[in-house]
Amino acid sequence: MATPLRSNRDFRLLWMSGLFAVLGSQMGALALPLLILRETGSAVQAGAVGTVSICAVLITMLPGGVMADRVERRRLMRLCDVGSLAAVTALTIAVWNGHAPMVLVLLVATAGAVLNSVYAPAAFGLMRAVVPPDQMGTATARLQARTSTVRLVGPLVGGALFGVHQALPFIAQFVGLFLSTVCVALVRTRSEARTKAGSVFSRRELTAGLTFLWQLPYLRTVLLVFGLGMNFAFGALTFTALAVFSEGGRSGLGGGFVITCVSAGALVGALLAPRLAPDRHVRTLIVITCWSCVSTAAALAWVSSPLLAGLLCALCMGLSTVASIGFLSTLLIVTPEDRLGRVQSAASFLSSVVQPFGPLAGGALLTALGSSAAFGVTGCVLAVSAAVVTFAPSVRAGAVPVPGRPAEETSPAHDTAGRPGAL
């Protein structure tokens, strides 16, 4: 009988490691643009920090997955933590001394993004070695709930600390990274691909994760429609709602309430997911989520109350979170052990590559067509996505193994402690 998650020592350590690391990164992510604004007074330079981070993540995401399939994953996570500690230490010292050059800030932001691109797929692989398949849905939900909670709390704490002294958020980030490093160091389980990936810059290795996803019709369809299309359209939807209910920028209260509701919806969805067994009802949850977003877009074209708009967006985000947890659990189980890093980074890349363009599209539609038509067009895009995931045979069939693939590649791996069936 599998050990309950609450008694799984290594899972608890991974959970706490992520808690400390994400809390620190959220405080730092808020403080960096504030620091640039204070030092230069330039909103353009402050915005450049976020742009550089996003670009660095997208560029290094696929190579990071290859690294996670080349190096023992726990060791790779520790190296990333040490690198992050060094970068944050340099920035903290500079801020404490009263001057942080723009070049240093951009280097720290870039380093953090690159290291996270390597850390995330390594953590994904180690998670599979720590958690049994039948507990994967619950474990994924608990990790998502942790992250959602920290994303609500972290910016508030970081802003408060920045108000006391501009170096305090970075000191807190350093402490969080240090505690995260300690937690990872105490994990006993090891996770290493039986067949190691080749060169990080090999075209074959960089595209191995994308190739695997493309070969399974279920994964291909869900990621392209739910991951790519829905992410893009929902980003446009939430930005349009932010602009409309902020009264064109004259008041931030209504729009801020809508965005807060979206974050709260993600948290509630993650908390409810273990009760809904998302890994067993993935298709149903995805279909319900898609049509709920269509209904919300239609309603927002007529709704004038920020309260109702916020509740509708929260419902969509909560359902989306539960469905995403179920899909991620399925992805963890069906992915061959020696490709975990590359497949995770490829899935994340597909889900993330269009996110920066959603708000841009929403703003363009709002400017050109007005609020009702903008919500209407977005709803049409969502409806097409919903129809595809509802009627596509590949989604109905589920995540079946690729024909002809050796059985040992798709069966659950043994971890280094010899525990059969461990993920």
Coordinates of N, CA and C in Angstrom, one line a residue, residues 311-402:
L311 N -16.9 37.3 -10.3 CA -17.3 35.9 -9.9 C -17.3 35.0 -11.2
L312 N -17.8 35.5 -12.3 CA -17.8 34.7 -13.5 C -16.3 34.3 -13.9
C313 N -15.4 35.3 -13.9 CA -14.0 35.0 -14.2 C -13.4 34.0 -13.2
A314 N -13.8 34.2 -11.9 CA -13.2 33.3 -10.9 C -13.7 31.8 -11.2
L315 N -15.0 31.7 -11.6 CA -15.5 30.4 -11.9 C -14.7 29.7 -13.0
C316 N -14.5 30.5 -14.1 CA -13.7 30.0 -15.2 C -12.3 29.6 -14.8
M317 N -11.6 30.4 -14.0 CA -10.3 30.1 -13.6 C -10.2 28.9 -12.6
G318 N -11.2 28.8 -11.7 CA -11.2 27.6 -10.9 C -11.4 26.3 -11.6
L319 N -12.3 26.3 -12.6 CA -12.5 25.1 -13.4 C -11.2 24.8 -14.3
S320 N -10.7 25.9 -14.8 CA -9.4 25.7 -15.6 C -8.3 25.1 -14.8
T321 N -8.2 25.6 -13.5 CA -7.1 25.1 -12.6 C -7.3 23.6 -12.4
V322 N -8.6 23.2 -12.1 CA -8.8 21.7 -11.8 C -8.5 20.9 -13.1
A323 N -9.0 21.4 -14.2 CA -8.7 20.7 -15.5 C -7.2 20.6 -15.8
S324 N -6.5 21.7 -15.5 CA -5.1 21.7 -15.8 C -4.3 20.7 -14.9
I325 N -4.8 20.6 -13.6 CA -4.2 19.7 -12.7 C -4.4 18.2 -13.2
G326 N -5.6 17.9 -13.7 CA -5.9 16.6 -14.2 C -5.0 16.3 -15.4
F327 N -4.9 17.3 -16.3 CA -4.1 17.0 -17.5 C -2.6 16.9 -17.1
L328 N -2.1 17.7 -16.2 CA -0.7 17.5 -15.8 C -0.4 16.2 -15.2
S329 N -1.4 15.7 -14.4 CA -1.2 14.4 -13.8 C -1.1 13.3 -14.8
T330 N -2.0 13.4 -15.9 CA -2.0 12.5 -17.0 C -0.6 12.5 -17.7
L331 N -0.2 13.7 -17.9 CA 1.1 13.9 -18.6 C 2.3 13.3 -17.9
L332 N 2.3 13.4 -16.5 CA 3.3 12.8 -15.7 C 3.3 11.3 -15.8
I333 N 2.1 10.7 -15.9 CA 2.0 9.2 -15.9 C 2.3 8.6 -17.3
V334 N 2.0 9.3 -18.4 CA 2.2 8.7 -19.7 C 3.5 9.0 -20.3
T335 N 4.2 9.9 -19.7 CA 5.5 10.3 -20.3 C 6.6 9.3 -19.9
P336 N 7.4 8.8 -20.8 CA 8.5 7.9 -20.5 C 9.5 8.6 -19.5
E337 N 10.0 7.8 -18.6 CA 10.9 8.4 -17.6 C 12.1 9.2 -18.1
D338 N 12.6 8.7 -19.2 CA 13.8 9.3 -19.7 C 13.5 10.6 -20.6
R339 N 12.3 10.9 -20.7 CA 11.9 12.1 -21.5 C 11.1 13.2 -20.6
L340 N 11.1 12.9 -19.3 CA 10.2 13.8 -18.5 C 10.6 15.3 -18.6
G341 N 11.8 15.6 -18.5 CA 12.3 17.0 -18.6 C 11.9 17.6 -19.9
R342 N 12.2 16.9 -21.0 CA 11.9 17.5 -22.3 C 10.4 17.7 -22.6
V343 N 9.6 16.7 -22.2 CA 8.2 16.8 -22.4 C 7.6 17.9 -21.6
Q344 N 8.0 18.0 -20.3 CA 7.5 19.0 -19.4 C 7.8 20.4 -20.0
S345 N 9.0 20.6 -20.4 CA 9.4 21.9 -20.9 C 8.7 22.2 -22.3
A346 N 8.5 21.2 -23.1 CA 7.8 21.4 -24.3 C 6.3 21.8 -24.1
A347 N 5.7 21.1 -23.1 CA 4.3 21.4 -22.8 C 4.2 22.8 -22.2
S348 N 5.1 23.2 -21.3 CA 5.1 24.5 -20.8 C 5.3 25.6 -21.8
F349 N 6.2 25.3 -22.8 CA 6.5 26.2 -23.9 C 5.3 26.5 -24.7
L350 N 4.6 25.4 -25.1 CA 3.3 25.6 -25.9 C 2.3 26.4 -25.1
S351 N 2.2 26.2 -23.8 CA 1.2 26.9 -23.0 C 1.5 28.3 -22.8
S352 N 2.8 28.6 -22.8 CA 3.3 30.0 -22.4 C 3.6 30.9 -23.6
V353 N 3.8 30.3 -24.8 CA 4.4 31.1 -25.9 C 3.4 32.2 -26.3
V354 N 2.1 31.9 -26.2 CA 1.1 32.9 -26.6 C 0.5 33.8 -25.5
Q355 N 0.9 33.5 -24.3 CA 0.3 34.3 -23.2 C 0.6 35.8 -23.3
P356 N 1.8 36.3 -23.7 CA 2.0 37.7 -23.8 C 1.2 38.4 -24.8
F357 N 0.6 37.6 -25.8 CA -0.1 38.3 -26.9 C -1.6 38.4 -26.6
G358 N -2.1 37.6 -25.6 CA -3.5 37.7 -25.2 C -4.0 39.1 -24.8
P359 N -3.3 39.7 -23.8 CA -3.7 41.1 -23.5 C -3.6 42.1 -24.6
L360 N -2.6 41.9 -25.5 CA -2.4 42.8 -26.7 C -3.6 42.6 -27.6
A361 N -4.0 41.4 -27.8 CA -5.2 41.2 -28.7 C -6.5 41.8 -28.1
G362 N -6.6 41.6 -26.8 CA -7.8 42.1 -26.1 C -7.8 43.6 -26.2
G363 N -6.7 44.3 -26.0 CA -6.6 45.7 -26.1 C -6.9 46.2 -27.5
A364 N -6.4 45.5 -28.5 CA -6.7 45.9 -29.9 C -8.2 45.7 -30.2
L365 N -8.8 44.6 -29.8 CA -10.2 44.4 -30.0 C -11.1 45.5 -29.3
L366 N -10.7 45.8 -28.1 CA -11.4 46.8 -27.3 C -11.3 48.2 -28.0
T367 N -10.2 48.5 -28.5 CA -10.0 49.8 -29.2 C -10.7 49.9 -30.5
A368 N -10.7 48.8 -31.2 CA -11.3 48.8 -32.6 C -12.8 48.6 -32.6
L369 N -13.3 47.8 -31.6 CA -14.7 47.4 -31.7 C -15.6 47.8 -30.6
G370 N -15.0 48.2 -29.4 CA -15.8 48.5 -28.3 C -15.9 47.3 -27.4
S371 N -16.4 47.4 -26.2 CA -16.4 46.4 -25.2 C -17.3 45.2 -25.6
S372 N -18.5 45.4 -26.0 CA -19.4 44.3 -26.3 C -18.9 43.5 -27.4
A373 N -18.5 44.1 -28.5 CA -18.0 43.4 -29.7 C -16.7 42.6 -29.3
A374 N -15.8 43.3 -28.5 CA -14.6 42.6 -28.1 C -14.8 41.3 -27.4
F375 N -15.8 41.4 -26.4 CA -16.1 40.2 -25.7 C -16.8 39.2 -26.6
G376 N -17.5 39.6 -27.6 CA -18.2 38.7 -28.6 C -17.2 38.0 -29.4
V377 N -16.2 38.7 -30.0 CA -15.2 38.1 -30.8 C -14.4 37.1 -30.0
T378 N -14.0 37.5 -28.8 CA -13.3 36.5 -27.9 C -14.1 35.3 -27.6
G379 N -15.4 35.5 -27.4 CA -16.3 34.4 -27.1 C -16.3 33.4 -28.3
C380 N -16.3 34.0 -29.5 CA -16.3 33.1 -30.7 C -15.0 32.3 -30.8
V381 N -13.9 32.8 -30.5 CA -12.6 32.1 -30.5 C -12.7 31.0 -29.4
L382 N -13.2 31.3 -28.2 CA -13.4 30.3 -27.2 C -14.4 29.2 -27.6
A383 N -15.4 29.6 -28.3 CA -16.4 28.6 -28.8 C -15.8 27.6 -29.8
V384 N -15.0 28.1 -30.7 CA -14.3 27.2 -31.6 C -13.4 26.2 -30.8
S385 N -12.7 26.7 -29.8 CA -11.8 25.8 -29.0 C -12.7 24.8 -28.3
A386 N -13.8 25.3 -27.7 CA -14.7 24.4 -27.0 C -15.3 23.3 -27.9
A387 N -15.6 23.6 -29.1 CA -16.2 22.7 -30.0 C -15.2 21.6 -30.4
V388 N -13.9 22.0 -30.5 CA -12.9 21.0 -30.9 C -12.7 20.0 -29.8
V389 N -12.5 20.5 -28.5 CA -12.3 19.5 -27.5 C -13.5 18.7 -27.1
T390 N -14.7 19.2 -27.5 CA -15.9 18.4 -27.2 C -16.1 17.3 -28.2
F391 N -15.8 17.5 -29.5 CA -16.1 16.6 -30.5 C -14.9 15.9 -31.1
A392 N -13.7 16.3 -30.9 CA -12.5 15.7 -31.5 C -12.4 14.2 -31.0
P393 N -12.3 13.3 -31.9 CA -12.1 11.9 -31.6 C -10.8 11.6 -30.7
S394 N -9.8 12.4 -31.0 CA -8.5 12.2 -30.2 C -8.7 12.5 -28.8
V395 N -9.5 13.6 -28.4 CA -9.7 13.9 -27.0 C -10.6 12.9 -26.4
R396 N -11.6 12.3 -27.1 CA -12.5 11.3 -26.6 C -11.7 10.0 -26.3
A397 N -10.7 9.7 -27.1 CA -9.9 8.5 -26.9 C -9.0 8.5 -25.7
G398 N -8.6 9.7 -25.3 CA -7.7 9.8 -24.1 C -6.3 9.6 -24.5
A399 N -5.4 9.6 -23.5 CA -4.0 9.5 -23.7 C -3.5 8.1 -23.8
V400 N -3.6 7.5 -25.0 CA -3.2 6.2 -25.2 C -1.8 6.2 -25.7
P401 N -1.0 5.1 -25.4 CA 0.4 5.1 -25.8 C 0.6 5.1 -27.3
V402 N 1.7 5.5 -27.8 CA 2.0 5.6 -29.2 C 2.1 4.1 -29.7

